């Protein structure tokens, strides 16, 4: 499109004249700045540029970052990433060239944004999120976004969401609430990772994460304080018992002393909570990630222990008994992925016991088909949303609606490979999700999400609604 065609299409000659007249009437001291601002506000915003680049995530592995421009500015977003992509989640496109980042570079995804997606989105209204996402889905044409890459599509989708909010001159969380049809916003209870294990840490602990939930806090600010205090006092407990070398951290920032059993981990956390003085206000959640140590239909809780005499296999029924005992002894209110991702039967049995919230992560893979199946079969009662598993903002909104309609809990979650983009904080508030899991209260790529929620709470002021003890019923 030539300059003259652009001027004619948007009737800019007339609007420039109107801006000059407005500057004269206002007797502006800086007419150039006045005219520029007047023009920005008078012209409907459209997408003028979409550019992608390769950056590094928190693990030092490449991911994709996108800058999407409108006449209101340039809006940046990046795609988080997990250690691997599951069979049912959207496809993360990597180059596979072992000579570059050991095969993990994402230059193909970058090119798809710069050459194909950019061309398709130029001139579109950034407030029309569902239309933007649909254009990309139509361009890809595959069920799991394998042509363009879910990482490419997601980064553009998030950047467009930020641009849409700017066009409407509202915060990102308010724009998300609007496009999702929500009538209220909510500050979620944070799931702070305090101990790491599984494939996220080099210790012998089989389960992936032990988290603390400050459900008794009155505000999100107080919840952050309680989580931070627990984390630092846990450092002191570990130092006393194992020495300073026990305070190394896992990928999500959780402490990773060389412990082997879940009870050993929970005892450490309980001692730290006790030292905070918040014992009545704190609950515990566990991310088991049982698929990682499932062999056939058995579970090996010693799979990381180099000194084991033999495989300590437990059946699904044995695991259920273990969870029953743990919930009786500790204030556990949520267990994520307690069984293998295909072990629907035992997951359902545990949910039916109503001991705690049972969260589907690997079980569901943020896949609408698997979510629908789990709802129909009452397999679990909470949904963990990883936006990189699903691929667009619009699809994430629809998945959360499905879960809420089933009266499930909703956990908005980070990935082990994170970036400094705090988008999931706004997403959790805009979708009124009652829970957010963003890692430990340390490391920049984790705390940026919690810090954004602090800003949102401050901005909302008296209208801020921290879910607190109502986190399961919201």
mmCIF file of C-alpha atoms in Angstrom, residues 13 82 112 116 130 150 162 165 182 195 202 217 230 239 301 383 391 414 417 425 473:
data_model
loop_
_atom_site.group_PDB
_atom_site.id
_atom_site.type_symbol
_atom_site.label_atom_id
_atom_site.label_comp_id
_atom_site.label_asym_id
_atom_site.label_seq_id
_atom_site.Cartn_x
_atom_site.Cartn_y
_atom_site.Cartn_z
ATOM 1 C CA UNK A 13 -5.729 14.344 5.193
ATOM 2 C CA UNK A 82 8.259 -27.015 29.100
ATOM 3 C CA UNK A 112 6.964 -18.131 10.168
ATOM 4 C CA UNK A 116 3.620 -15.657 7.029
ATOM 5 C CA UNK A 130 -10.654 -14.172 18.486
ATOM 6 C CA UNK A 150 2.390 -23.222 18.738
ATOM 7 C CA UNK A 162 -1.589 -6.508 24.981
ATOM 8 C CA UNK A 165 -5.785 -3.564 25.795
ATOM 9 C CA UNK A 182 -16.327 -12.016 32.561
ATOM 10 C CA UNK A 195 10.880 -27.563 47.500
ATOM 11 C CA UNK A 202 19.167 -33.048 41.080
ATOM 12 C CA UNK A 217 -4.020 -14.039 53.948
ATOM 13 C CA UNK A 230 8.238 -19.385 54.556
ATOM 14 C CA UNK A 239 20.947 -25.168 56.365
ATOM 15 C CA UNK A 301 9.424 -43.566 44.065
ATOM 16 C CA UNK A 383 -7.622 -27.892 35.609
ATOM 17 C CA UNK A 391 -1.516 -22.140 21.783
ATOM 18 C CA UNK A 414 3.996 -21.212 34.424
ATOM 19 C CA UNK A 417 11.269 -22.678 30.808
ATOM 20 C CA UNK A 425 -0.620 -12.758 36.057
ATOM 21 C CA UNK A 473 -15.408 -22.188 45.807
#
